[in-house]
Short mmCIF file of C-alpha atoms in Angstrom, two decimals:
data_model
loop_
_atom_site.label_atom_id
_atom_site.label_comp_id
_atom_site.label_asym_id
_atom_site.label_seq_id
_atom_site.Cartn_x
_atom_site.Cartn_y
_atom_site.Cartn_z
CA MET A 4 191.60 94.95 82.52
CA GLN A 5 194.73 94.78 80.43
CA PHE A 6 195.76 92.13 78.04
CA ARG A 7 198.91 91.94 75.79
CA TYR A 8 198.95 90.19 71.85
CA ASP A 9 202.38 89.43 70.28
CA ARG A 10 202.22 90.20 66.70
CA ARG A 11 201.94 86.80 65.61
CA TRP A 12 198.74 85.99 67.86
CA MET A 13 196.81 87.90 66.18
CA THR A 14 194.65 88.36 62.31
CA ASP A 15 196.04 90.73 59.83
CA GLU A 16 193.08 92.69 60.51
CA LEU A 17 193.19 93.25 63.96
CA TRP A 18 196.34 94.04 64.24
CA GLY A 19 195.94 96.46 61.11
CA ARG A 20 192.88 98.34 62.78
CA ILE A 21 194.65 99.42 66.14
CA ASP A 22 196.37 102.71 64.07
CA HIS A 23 194.08 105.78 64.63
CA GLU A 24 191.43 104.72 67.34
CA GLY A 25 190.60 101.68 64.70
CA LEU A 26 189.10 99.56 67.68
CA ALA A 27 188.10 102.20 70.39
CA GLY A 28 184.26 100.41 71.62
CA GLU A 29 184.59 98.03 70.22
CA TRP A 30 182.32 94.66 72.33
CA GLY A 31 184.51 91.72 72.66
CA VAL A 32 185.04 88.33 74.32
CA ALA A 33 187.45 87.19 77.07
CA CYS A 34 187.68 83.62 76.43
CA PHE A 35 189.79 80.07 77.90
CA LEU A 36 191.31 78.45 76.03
CA ALA A 37 191.14 75.03 78.07
CA GLN A 38 193.67 71.99 77.24
CA ASN A 39 192.32 68.63 78.02
CA PRO A 40 188.98 68.81 80.72
CA ARG A 41 188.60 67.17 83.43
CA SER A 42 185.04 65.58 81.82
CA ASP A 43 186.52 64.37 78.50
CA PRO A 44 190.79 63.39 79.24
CA ASP A 45 190.86 62.79 75.93
CA GLN A 46 190.25 65.48 73.82
CA ALA A 47 192.93 66.94 71.46
CA THR A 48 191.39 69.96 70.42
CA PRO A 49 191.54 73.32 72.94
CA VAL A 50 188.07 74.02 73.74
CA ILE A 51 187.16 78.11 74.11
CA ILE A 52 184.83 79.38 77.19
CA PRO A 53 184.23 82.04 76.77
CA LEU A 54 184.30 84.42 80.12
CA ARG A 55 182.60 87.79 79.59
CA TYR A 56 181.75 90.50 76.67
CA VAL A 57 184.15 93.41 77.34
CA ARG A 58 184.43 96.70 75.42
CA THR A 59 187.80 97.75 74.37
CA ILE A 60 188.65 101.48 76.02
CA ARG A 61 192.45 101.56 74.68
CA ALA A 62 194.16 99.58 72.08
CA GLU A 63 198.17 100.90 71.01
CA LYS A 64 201.27 99.19 69.70
CA ILE A 65 203.87 98.55 72.36
CA GLY A 66 206.52 97.09 70.25
CA SER A 67 206.89 93.81 68.85
CA SER A 68 203.36 93.24 70.74
CA CYS A 69 199.40 95.16 71.49
CA LEU A 70 197.96 96.42 74.97
CA ILE A 71 193.99 96.46 74.92
CA VAL A 72 192.34 97.36 77.89
CA PHE A 73 189.34 96.39 78.20
CA GLU A 74 185.97 97.28 79.91
CA ALA A 75 184.73 93.30 81.16
CA GLY A 76 180.82 93.61 81.12
CA GLN A 77 178.06 91.14 81.40
CA PHE A 78 179.69 87.12 81.91
CA ALA A 79 179.42 85.61 78.40
CA ALA A 80 176.78 81.82 79.63
CA ASN A 81 175.26 82.21 76.12
CA LEU A 82 177.99 80.84 74.28
CA THR A 83 180.40 78.32 73.48
CA ASP A 84 182.82 76.93 72.03
CA SER A 85 181.12 75.87 68.10
CA ASP A 86 179.35 80.15 69.48
CA VAL A 87 182.57 81.77 68.65
CA ARG A 88 184.51 79.46 65.56
CA SER A 89 181.15 79.15 63.95
CA HIS A 90 181.06 82.93 63.89
CA ALA A 91 184.43 83.21 63.39
CA ALA A 92 184.80 85.18 60.11
CA PRO A 93 186.04 82.57 57.74
CA SER A 94 189.78 84.52 56.61
CA ASP A 95 190.73 82.86 60.61
CA GLN A 96 188.85 80.00 60.80
CA ALA A 97 192.18 77.98 59.42
CA SER A 98 193.59 80.25 61.71
CA LEU A 99 191.88 79.42 65.11
CA PRO A 100 193.89 77.44 68.26
CA GLY A 101 193.36 73.83 67.30
CA VAL A 102 192.56 74.07 63.52
CA ALA A 103 195.91 76.46 62.71
CA ALA A 104 200.01 74.85 63.79
CA ARG A 105 200.80 76.26 67.43
CA ASP A 106 202.90 78.87 65.41
CA ASP A 107 200.29 79.53 63.08
CA THR A 108 197.00 80.17 65.24
CA LYS A 109 195.96 83.81 66.58
CA TYR A 110 194.55 84.34 70.22
CA ALA A 111 192.77 87.81 68.61
CA PHE A 112 190.61 86.75 66.02
CA GLN A 113 186.69 88.54 65.16
CA ALA A 114 183.70 86.43 65.08
CA CYS A 115 180.06 87.99 64.40
CA LEU A 116 178.07 87.39 67.24
CA ALA A 117 175.51 89.15 68.27
CA ARG A 118 175.93 92.38 70.76
CA PRO A 119 175.20 91.38 75.06
CA ARG A 120 173.09 93.67 76.75
CA ILE A 121 173.67 96.35 78.05
CA SER A 122 172.30 95.91 82.73
CA THR A 123 174.24 97.80 85.63
CA ASP A 124 173.52 94.40 87.27
CA LEU A 125 175.15 91.49 86.75
CA ASP A 126 173.66 87.95 85.74
CA LEU A 127 174.68 86.46 88.59
CA ARG A 128 173.46 82.64 87.39
CA ALA A 129 176.29 83.33 84.54
CA PHE A 130 178.82 84.11 86.48
CA GLU A 131 177.44 80.66 88.44
CA ILE A 132 177.24 78.99 84.86
CA ILE A 133 181.36 79.92 83.57
CA VAL A 134 182.48 78.78 86.97
CA GLU A 135 181.73 75.10 86.99
CA ARG A 136 182.57 75.14 83.35
CA LEU A 137 185.99 76.46 84.57
CA SER A 138 186.35 74.20 87.53
CA ASP A 139 186.58 71.70 84.82
CA CYS A 140 189.52 72.80 83.87
CA SER A 141 193.26 73.25 84.97
CA PRO A 142 194.25 75.03 86.87
CA PHE A 143 190.91 76.17 88.31
CA ASP A 144 190.09 72.02 88.75
CA SER A 145 191.14 71.96 92.59
CA ASP A 146 189.32 72.17 96.31
CA ASP A 147 191.37 75.50 97.13
CA THR A 148 189.71 77.58 93.94
CA VAL A 149 187.67 81.05 95.34
CA PHE A 150 186.02 82.76 92.40
CA TYR A 151 184.59 85.99 92.74
CA VAL A 152 183.22 88.99 91.30
CA LEU A 153 182.24 92.55 91.80
CA PHE A 154 178.87 93.27 91.44
CA ARG A 155 177.48 95.62 93.17
CA VAL A 156 178.62 99.21 93.92
CA SER A 157 175.59 100.96 96.01
CA ARG A 158 175.47 104.47 97.87
CA LYS A 159 174.51 103.20 101.25
CA PRO A 160 172.22 105.30 103.27
CA ALA A 161 173.56 106.14 107.29
CA ARG A 162 170.45 105.44 108.72
CA SER A 163 166.62 104.36 108.32
CA TRP A 164 163.81 105.87 109.01
CA PHE A 165 162.18 102.58 110.28
CA GLY A 166 164.33 101.65 112.67
CA THR A 167 166.22 98.56 109.71
CA TRP A 168 169.92 98.03 109.09
CA PRO A 169 170.24 100.63 105.90
CA LYS A 170 169.77 99.35 103.32
CA ALA A 171 171.54 99.82 99.90
CA GLU A 172 170.37 101.99 97.32
CA LYS A 173 171.22 104.25 94.16
CA VAL A 174 173.97 101.98 92.25
CA ALA A 175 176.77 103.06 91.37
CA SER A 176 177.36 103.24 87.59
CA ALA A 177 180.51 102.25 85.44
CA SER A 178 181.51 104.30 82.65
CA PHE A 179 184.86 102.85 80.51
CA GLY A 180 185.59 100.80 83.63
CA ALA A 181 186.14 103.26 86.00
CA PHE A 182 183.01 103.56 89.18
CA ALA A 183 181.42 107.82 89.36
CA LEU A 184 181.33 107.86 93.25
CA SER A 185 180.10 111.32 95.60
CA SER A 186 182.52 111.21 98.14
CA GLY A 187 180.91 112.99 101.31
CA LEU A 188 178.93 109.32 101.16
CA ASN A 189 179.37 106.13 102.48
CA TYR A 190 179.34 103.08 99.62
CA GLU A 191 178.96 99.25 100.01
CA PHE A 192 180.88 97.15 97.51
CA GLU A 193 179.38 94.21 97.02
CA VAL A 194 181.73 90.95 96.05
CA TYR A 195 180.37 86.93 95.56
CA THR A 196 182.40 84.50 96.27
CA LEU A 197 182.78 80.57 95.20
CA SER A 198 185.07 78.29 96.19
CA ASN A 199 185.57 74.80 94.50
CA ALA A 200 184.91 72.76 97.74
CA SER A 201 182.95 70.45 98.33
CA GLY A 202 181.79 66.62 98.46
CA SER A 203 181.52 65.41 102.09
CA SER A 204 182.97 68.93 103.48
CA SER A 205 180.68 72.67 103.24
CA THR A 206 183.40 74.79 104.01
CA SER A 207 186.55 75.70 102.18
CA ALA A 208 190.10 76.11 103.61
CA PRO A 209 189.56 79.22 106.41
CA GLU A 210 192.74 80.47 105.66
CA ILE A 211 191.65 82.33 102.62
CA SER A 212 190.67 84.94 102.93
CA LEU A 213 188.95 88.47 100.67
CA GLN A 214 191.00 91.53 101.19
CA ILE A 215 189.69 95.04 99.97
CA LEU A 216 192.78 97.23 100.07
CA PRO A 217 192.33 101.22 98.55
CA PHE A 218 195.01 102.90 97.44
CA GLY A 219 196.07 106.21 99.40
CA ASP A 220 193.33 107.73 101.84
CA ASP A 221 190.52 109.03 99.26
CA LEU A 222 188.60 106.08 100.51
CA ASN A 223 188.11 105.22 104.13
CA PHE A 224 185.98 101.90 104.57
CA ILE A 225 184.49 101.35 107.60
CA SER A 226 183.88 98.07 108.01
CA SER A 227 186.51 95.20 108.22
CA THR A 228 188.64 94.66 104.68
CA GLU A 229 189.12 91.43 105.43
CA ASN A 230 187.03 88.75 105.23
CA THR A 231 187.73 85.05 105.22
CA ILE A 232 185.87 82.56 103.05
CA ASP A 233 184.60 80.02 105.12
CA SER A 234 181.36 78.31 103.30
CA ARG A 235 181.53 77.36 99.19
CA TYR A 236 179.53 79.92 97.99
CA ASP A 237 178.78 83.61 99.88
CA VAL A 238 178.77 87.64 99.68
CA LYS A 239 181.59 89.87 100.91
CA ARG A 240 180.71 93.50 101.91
CA PHE A 241 182.52 95.88 102.03
CA VAL A 242 181.78 99.98 103.27
CA CYS A 243 184.05 103.07 103.19
CA SER A 244 183.26 106.72 103.66
CA SER A 245 184.76 109.76 101.67
CA GLU A 246 184.94 112.98 102.52
CA HIS A 247 184.03 115.81 100.84
CA SER A 248 185.79 117.40 97.61
CA LEU A 249 186.21 121.17 95.85
CA VAL A 250 187.44 118.84 93.23
CA GLY A 251 186.61 115.91 91.55
CA ARG A 252 189.61 112.97 92.60
CA VAL A 253 190.60 109.63 91.40
CA SER A 254 191.08 106.83 92.62
CA SER A 255 191.03 103.67 92.88
CA CYS A 256 191.01 99.87 95.60
CA ASN A 257 192.03 96.46 95.14
CA LEU A 258 190.21 93.32 95.81
CA ALA A 259 192.61 90.46 96.20
CA LEU A 260 192.74 86.56 97.60
CA ALA A 261 194.59 86.08 100.56
CA GLY A 262 196.05 82.73 101.95
CA PRO A 263 197.64 80.80 104.51
CA SER A 264 201.35 82.91 104.06
CA GLY A 265 199.78 86.63 104.02
CA VAL A 266 200.51 86.88 100.15
CA ARG A 267 197.94 88.44 97.41
CA ALA A 268 197.26 86.99 94.63
CA ARG A 269 194.81 87.37 92.23
CA ASP A 270 194.09 90.69 92.50
CA ILE A 271 191.54 93.06 90.33
CA THR A 272 191.82 97.07 90.84
CA VAL A 273 189.06 98.11 91.07
CA PRO A 274 189.61 102.23 90.03
CA ILE A 275 187.59 104.74 91.77
CA ILE A 276 185.69 108.51 90.23
CA LEU A 277 184.98 110.51 93.72
CA SER A 278 182.99 113.29 91.33
CA ARG A 279 183.28 116.91 93.24
CA ASN A 280 180.67 118.43 95.01
CA VAL A 281 179.20 121.83 93.88
CA LEU A 282 176.58 122.88 96.57
CA LEU A 283 180.42 122.96 98.74
CA GLY A 284 182.15 124.54 96.69
CA TRP A 285 179.68 127.67 96.63
CA THR A 286 178.07 127.37 100.13
CA LYS A 287 181.78 127.55 100.71
CA TRP A 288 182.50 130.63 98.45
CA ALA A 289 179.94 132.51 99.23
CA PHE A 290 180.21 132.84 102.99
CA LEU A 291 184.19 132.99 102.36
CA THR A 292 182.92 136.33 100.13
CA ALA A 293 180.21 137.83 102.15
CA GLY A 294 182.61 138.00 105.88
CA THR A 295 185.27 138.99 104.19
CA ALA A 296 183.84 141.94 102.17
CA LEU A 297 180.43 142.64 105.14
CA ALA A 298 183.33 144.18 106.96
CA ALA A 299 185.74 146.21 104.28
CA ILE A 300 182.03 147.83 103.76
CA SER A 301 180.64 147.77 107.72
CA ALA A 302 184.43 149.65 108.01
CA LEU A 303 184.35 152.06 105.03
CA ILE A 304 180.47 153.14 105.76
CA ALA A 305 182.22 153.63 109.59
CA SER A 306 184.35 156.04 107.90
CA GLU A 307 181.94 157.70 105.70
CA LYS A 308 183.44 157.17 102.37
CA ASP A 309 181.39 154.42 101.28
CA SER A 310 180.28 154.96 97.98
CA PRO A 311 179.20 151.92 94.77
CA GLU A 312 182.28 152.09 93.13
CA ALA A 313 184.13 151.04 96.89
CA ILE A 314 181.56 148.93 97.41
CA ILE A 315 181.54 147.18 94.56
CA SER A 316 185.82 147.04 93.95
CA ILE A 317 185.17 145.38 97.96
CA VAL A 318 183.13 142.88 96.80
CA ILE A 319 185.49 142.07 94.14
CA GLY A 320 188.23 141.53 95.88
CA ALA A 321 186.85 139.67 98.80
CA ALA A 322 185.59 136.91 95.88
CA LEU A 323 188.65 137.11 94.30
CA ALA A 324 190.01 136.53 98.60
CA ALA A 325 187.92 133.74 98.89
CA ILE A 326 189.16 131.27 96.30
CA ALA A 327 192.36 132.45 97.71
CA ALA A 328 191.71 130.39 100.79
CA LEU A 329 190.34 127.52 98.86
CA PHE A 330 192.91 127.13 96.50
CA PRO A 331 195.04 125.70 100.03
CA SER A 332 192.62 123.20 100.76
CA ILE A 333 192.86 121.86 96.91
CA LYS A 334 195.76 121.75 96.01
CA LYS A 335 196.67 118.06 97.54
CA TYR A 336 194.69 117.36 94.89
#
């Protein structure tokens, strides 16, 4: 995820740390600033709602602003407005939202909070708590609002030995915001959706759907790429495959909500790194080398001009020819 902050929205110390990768690897919390929550419309001070722990991948100055790329982590349901404000640096207390004048308010500041728990599994109960808090605030308080989170990407075997539906296994890990997948295997994306629709009806607007949109042809989705949001909460699953590759490739797919007009909104990009199949590469190279060399060596022996030096030269030439033969198949990547 990428956030942009104007210079005046950042504290001086944070702005000064952007240079020389001073913020790289730092943990933080992405928050929502709520005005007049529905449960307390007379609340005069904006409420800080902590959303997710984030880790800074890159921060750079672009003109008069700063671009910060985050890797999203666990949901920060254990934090509240008072936690963030009370742990803010003393020098920043007078600049917090609701305290400082509007033109002097800082939206990127330092707070001494406990380091988040590191885990490959998202806490979905924490996600539900965050949704409850956001649903109390505009613009998330409408009945047609749908929240969703990609909570697991896992390898999906082609078959089950016991005749049951193949269970997903070997959860893919995310590093610096990208999921590392092995090429040539099937993977399942699992998305938890939670709708605001409540009251007498247990279903949300049927015209809202969740879509997964691959970039390019690296990922081939063998399941439906669109699922209707037809219940208050559900798990949507998308299964994809990829071809075996001799080199690593960078790809991505987008998750998006589509409304009645088909316009996609509220989309997130899921970066993916498809690792190369080392065994496939070496196997192809070995077979091509052996096939080319054997034909040449057989002809050499038949002419009775064979020698150790000539055979070695043929093998080296065959190995180079095998590399050249493999090159066109990987050039497009």
